mmCIF file of C-alpha atoms in Angstrom:
data_model
loop_
_atom_site.group_PDB
_atom_site.id
_atom_site.type_symbol
_atom_site.label_atom_id
_atom_site.label_comp_id
_atom_site.label_asym_id
_atom_site.label_seq_id
_atom_site.Cartn_x
_atom_site.Cartn_y
_atom_site.Cartn_z
ATOM 1 C CA UNK Y 1064 0.000 0.000 0.000
ATOM 2 C CA UNK Y 1065 1.301 3.438 -0.934
ATOM 3 C CA UNK Y 1066 1.136 6.025 1.829
ATOM 4 C CA UNK Y 1067 0.842 9.745 1.247
ATOM 5 C CA UNK Y 1068 2.980 12.046 3.357
ATOM 6 C CA UNK Y 1069 1.186 14.077 6.041
ATOM 7 C CA UNK Y 1070 1.458 17.296 4.054
ATOM 8 C CA UNK Y 1071 -0.524 15.696 1.223
ATOM 9 C CA UNK Y 1072 -3.707 15.396 3.294
ATOM 10 C CA UNK Y 1073 -6.762 17.298 2.152
ATOM 11 C CA UNK Y 1074 -9.286 19.236 4.192
ATOM 12 C CA UNK Y 1075 -12.440 17.459 3.017
ATOM 13 C CA UNK Y 1076 -14.684 20.357 3.998
ATOM 14 C CA UNK Y 1077 -12.754 22.797 1.802
ATOM 15 C CA UNK Y 1078 -12.572 20.179 -0.930
ATOM 16 C CA UNK Y 1079 -16.333 19.726 -1.171
ATOM 17 C CA UNK Y 1080 -16.842 23.501 -1.495
ATOM 18 C CA UNK Y 1081 -14.158 23.619 -4.185
ATOM 19 C CA UNK Y 1082 -15.875 20.744 -6.024
ATOM 20 C CA UNK Y 1083 -19.221 22.564 -5.924
ATOM 21 C CA UNK Y 1084 -17.618 25.692 -7.347
ATOM 22 C CA UNK Y 1085 -15.612 23.915 -10.025
ATOM 23 C CA UNK Y 1086 -18.595 21.887 -11.178
ATOM 24 C CA UNK Y 1087 -20.708 25.009 -11.485
ATOM 25 C CA UNK Y 1088 -18.507 27.950 -12.399
ATOM 26 C CA UNK Y 1089 -14.775 27.801 -11.667
ATOM 27 C CA UNK Y 1090 -12.126 27.072 -14.278
ATOM 28 C CA UNK Y 1091 -11.802 23.350 -14.941
ATOM 29 C CA UNK Y 1092 -9.314 21.084 -16.664
ATOM 30 C CA UNK Y 1093 -11.969 18.771 -18.118
ATOM 31 C CA UNK Y 1094 -13.928 21.200 -20.234
ATOM 32 C CA UNK Y 1095 -16.997 23.331 -19.615
ATOM 33 C CA UNK Y 1096 -18.707 23.233 -16.234
ATOM 34 C CA UNK Y 1097 -22.453 23.801 -15.909
ATOM 35 C CA UNK Y 1098 -22.400 27.589 -16.167
ATOM 36 C CA UNK Y 1099 -19.905 27.543 -19.042
ATOM 37 C CA UNK Y 1100 -22.015 24.979 -20.918
ATOM 38 C CA UNK Y 1101 -24.934 27.443 -20.878
ATOM 39 C CA UNK Y 1102 -22.872 30.408 -22.044
ATOM 40 C CA UNK Y 1103 -24.018 31.752 -25.396
ATOM 41 C CA UNK Y 1104 -27.143 29.566 -25.541
ATOM 42 C CA UNK Y 1105 -30.133 31.563 -26.794
ATOM 43 C CA UNK Y 1106 -33.718 30.966 -25.676
ATOM 44 C CA UNK Y 1107 -34.499 29.300 -29.011
ATOM 45 C CA UNK Y 1108 -31.499 26.983 -28.622
ATOM 46 C CA UNK Y 1109 -32.373 26.270 -24.978
ATOM 47 C CA UNK Y 1110 -35.890 25.251 -26.052
ATOM 48 C CA UNK Y 1111 -34.751 22.882 -28.837
ATOM 49 C CA UNK Y 1112 -35.557 19.201 -28.266
ATOM 50 C CA UNK Y 1113 -33.640 16.317 -29.803
ATOM 51 C CA UNK Y 1114 -36.908 14.404 -30.166
ATOM 52 C CA UNK Y 1115 -40.464 14.211 -28.879
ATOM 53 C CA UNK Y 1116 -40.653 13.747 -25.126
ATOM 54 C CA UNK Y 1117 -36.966 14.560 -24.616
ATOM 55 C CA UNK Y 1118 -35.690 17.271 -22.312
ATOM 56 C CA UNK Y 1119 -34.192 20.456 -23.653
ATOM 57 C CA UNK Y 1120 -31.326 22.574 -22.302
ATOM 58 C CA UNK Y 1121 -33.710 24.931 -20.539
ATOM 59 C CA UNK Y 1122 -35.329 22.074 -18.623
ATOM 60 C CA UNK Y 1123 -31.952 20.566 -17.724
ATOM 61 C CA UNK Y 1124 -30.815 23.925 -16.295
ATOM 62 C CA UNK Y 1125 -33.918 24.171 -14.101
ATOM 63 C CA UNK Y 1126 -33.523 20.526 -13.087
ATOM 64 C CA UNK Y 1127 -30.036 21.370 -11.792
ATOM 65 C CA UNK Y 1128 -31.445 24.390 -9.918
ATOM 66 C CA UNK Y 1129 -34.133 22.208 -8.346
ATOM 67 C CA UNK Y 1130 -31.653 19.639 -7.006
ATOM 68 C CA UNK Y 1131 -29.414 22.351 -5.575
ATOM 69 C CA UNK Y 1132 -32.527 23.598 -3.762
ATOM 70 C CA UNK Y 1133 -33.510 20.070 -2.650
ATOM 71 C CA UNK Y 1134 -30.121 19.351 -1.079
ATOM 72 C CA UNK Y 1135 -30.053 22.758 0.605
ATOM 73 C CA UNK Y 1136 -33.582 22.228 1.932
ATOM 74 C CA UNK Y 1137 -32.561 18.881 3.426
ATOM 75 C CA UNK Y 1138 -29.444 20.407 4.996
ATOM 76 C CA UNK Y 1139 -31.396 23.286 6.520
ATOM 77 C CA UNK Y 1140 -34.425 21.223 7.488
ATOM 78 C CA UNK Y 1141 -36.659 23.347 5.250
ATOM 79 C CA UNK Y 1142 -40.228 22.678 4.237
ATOM 80 C CA UNK Y 1143 -40.879 20.489 1.194
ATOM 81 C CA UNK Y 1144 -42.523 22.248 -1.687
ATOM 82 C CA UNK Y 1145 -40.845 25.586 -1.031
ATOM 83 C CA UNK Y 1146 -39.033 25.748 -4.379
ATOM 84 C CA UNK Y 1147 -39.690 28.921 -6.360
ATOM 85 C CA UNK Y 1148 -41.455 26.977 -9.125
ATOM 86 C CA UNK Y 1149 -44.428 24.670 -8.700
ATOM 87 C CA UNK Y 1150 -43.527 21.019 -9.062
ATOM 88 C CA UNK Y 1151 -40.300 19.113 -8.724
ATOM 89 C CA UNK Y 1152 -37.406 17.633 -10.688
ATOM 90 C CA UNK Y 1153 -38.175 18.718 -14.278
ATOM 91 C CA UNK Y 1154 -40.174 21.775 -15.295
ATOM 92 C CA UNK Y 1155 -41.626 22.064 -18.830
ATOM 93 C CA UNK Y 1156 -39.958 24.930 -20.639
ATOM 94 C CA UNK Y 1157 -40.493 27.235 -22.315
ATOM 95 C CA UNK Y 1158 -43.847 28.033 -20.785
ATOM 96 C CA UNK Y 1159 -46.559 28.788 -23.364
ATOM 97 C CA UNK Y 1160 -45.990 32.230 -24.865
ATOM 98 C CA UNK Y 1161 -42.656 32.671 -23.098
ATOM 99 C CA UNK Y 1162 -40.088 31.542 -25.657
ATOM 100 C CA UNK Y 1163 -37.992 34.661 -25.212
ATOM 101 C CA UNK Y 1164 -34.640 35.779 -23.873
ATOM 102 C CA UNK Y 1165 -36.189 37.415 -20.814
ATOM 103 C CA UNK Y 1166 -37.766 34.164 -19.586
ATOM 104 C CA UNK Y 1167 -34.611 32.164 -20.351
ATOM 105 C CA UNK Y 1168 -32.466 34.726 -18.521
ATOM 106 C CA UNK Y 1169 -34.793 34.638 -15.494
ATOM 107 C CA UNK Y 1170 -34.457 30.848 -15.250
ATOM 108 C CA UNK Y 1171 -30.653 31.031 -15.576
ATOM 109 C CA UNK Y 1172 -30.704 33.570 -12.723
ATOM 110 C CA UNK Y 1173 -32.746 31.102 -10.667
ATOM 111 C CA UNK Y 1174 -30.006 28.498 -11.219
ATOM 112 C CA UNK Y 1175 -27.403 31.045 -10.118
ATOM 113 C CA UNK Y 1176 -29.376 31.960 -6.971
ATOM 114 C CA UNK Y 1177 -29.836 28.316 -6.026
ATOM 115 C CA UNK Y 1178 -26.125 27.660 -6.454
ATOM 116 C CA UNK Y 1179 -25.242 30.647 -4.247
ATOM 117 C CA UNK Y 1180 -27.794 29.593 -1.610
ATOM 118 C CA UNK Y 1181 -26.505 26.011 -1.570
ATOM 119 C CA UNK Y 1182 -22.893 27.141 -1.341
ATOM 120 C CA UNK Y 1183 -23.704 29.462 1.559
ATOM 121 C CA UNK Y 1184 -25.673 26.797 3.422
ATOM 122 C CA UNK Y 1185 -22.916 24.244 2.818
ATOM 123 C CA UNK Y 1186 -20.178 26.564 4.070
ATOM 124 C CA UNK Y 1187 -22.202 27.173 7.229
ATOM 125 C CA UNK Y 1188 -23.094 23.506 7.830
ATOM 126 C CA UNK Y 1189 -19.597 22.257 7.118
ATOM 127 C CA UNK Y 1190 -18.394 24.090 10.223
ATOM 128 C CA UNK Y 1191 -20.719 22.025 12.431
ATOM 129 C CA UNK Y 1192 -20.885 18.462 13.732
ATOM 130 C CA UNK Y 1193 -23.521 17.648 11.096
ATOM 131 C CA UNK Y 1194 -21.053 18.143 8.247
ATOM 132 C CA UNK Y 1195 -20.359 14.477 7.621
ATOM 133 C CA UNK Y 1196 -24.005 13.730 6.917
ATOM 134 C CA UNK Y 1197 -24.170 16.361 4.184
ATOM 135 C CA UNK Y 1198 -20.865 15.593 2.445
ATOM 136 C CA UNK Y 1199 -22.207 12.821 0.208
ATOM 137 C CA UNK Y 1200 -25.109 14.941 -1.006
ATOM 138 C CA UNK Y 1201 -22.838 17.909 -1.648
ATOM 139 C CA UNK Y 1202 -20.345 16.064 -3.792
ATOM 140 C CA UNK Y 1203 -23.349 14.445 -5.450
ATOM 141 C CA UNK Y 1204 -24.538 17.914 -6.487
ATOM 142 C CA UNK Y 1205 -21.104 18.616 -7.978
ATOM 143 C CA UNK Y 1206 -21.187 15.347 -9.963
ATOM 144 C CA UNK Y 1207 -24.762 16.139 -11.029
ATOM 145 C CA UNK Y 1208 -23.664 19.536 -12.392
ATOM 146 C CA UNK Y 1209 -20.824 18.002 -14.377
ATOM 147 C CA UNK Y 1210 -23.060 15.252 -15.750
ATOM 148 C CA UNK Y 1211 -25.589 17.806 -16.983
ATOM 149 C CA UNK Y 1212 -22.872 20.118 -18.314
ATOM 150 C CA UNK Y 1213 -21.842 17.244 -20.588
ATOM 151 C CA UNK Y 1214 -25.446 16.559 -21.524
ATOM 152 C CA UNK Y 1215 -25.932 20.218 -22.473
ATOM 153 C CA UNK Y 1216 -22.773 20.171 -24.599
ATOM 154 C CA UNK Y 1217 -24.091 17.092 -26.370
ATOM 155 C CA UNK Y 1218 -27.472 18.740 -26.992
ATOM 156 C CA UNK Y 1219 -25.689 21.758 -28.442
ATOM 157 C CA UNK Y 1220 -23.751 19.517 -30.833
ATOM 158 C CA UNK Y 1221 -26.889 17.620 -31.865
ATOM 159 C CA UNK Y 1222 -28.607 20.923 -32.590
ATOM 160 C CA UNK Y 1223 -25.941 21.743 -35.181
ATOM 161 C CA UNK Y 1224 -26.853 18.728 -37.308
#
């Protein structure tokens, strides 16, 4: 078994916050993170579907916002059903009559707010004895963001065909 020297240890609490940030918005080595994958996507592009019954970029972005909210709600002991939008998981987009840049921008801002709220709640909780319980969900959110960043990049490529 290979042993790492003491100085190579990692503060897992700082690491999980760094993972959240890298998966959402910080510079990465692996390609676009979630926020970068949405950069330059218009409302029309965000609404494009690869086939009937398939999710579009807009819906994937709101799905990511919802799960950031859901993990934060669990960490804070919040009330179920308190998400800004009615429903859960996936939200049909665009709403009828709202295929426009203003509506798309508002939903991207919702994703941003949910990321900031989760990060703040995580930073606070990670300083307490309950930190260990939340760690798995927090790195799960980071993996979820990266997964959907890749999915969005794929949808953008398919759109070009």
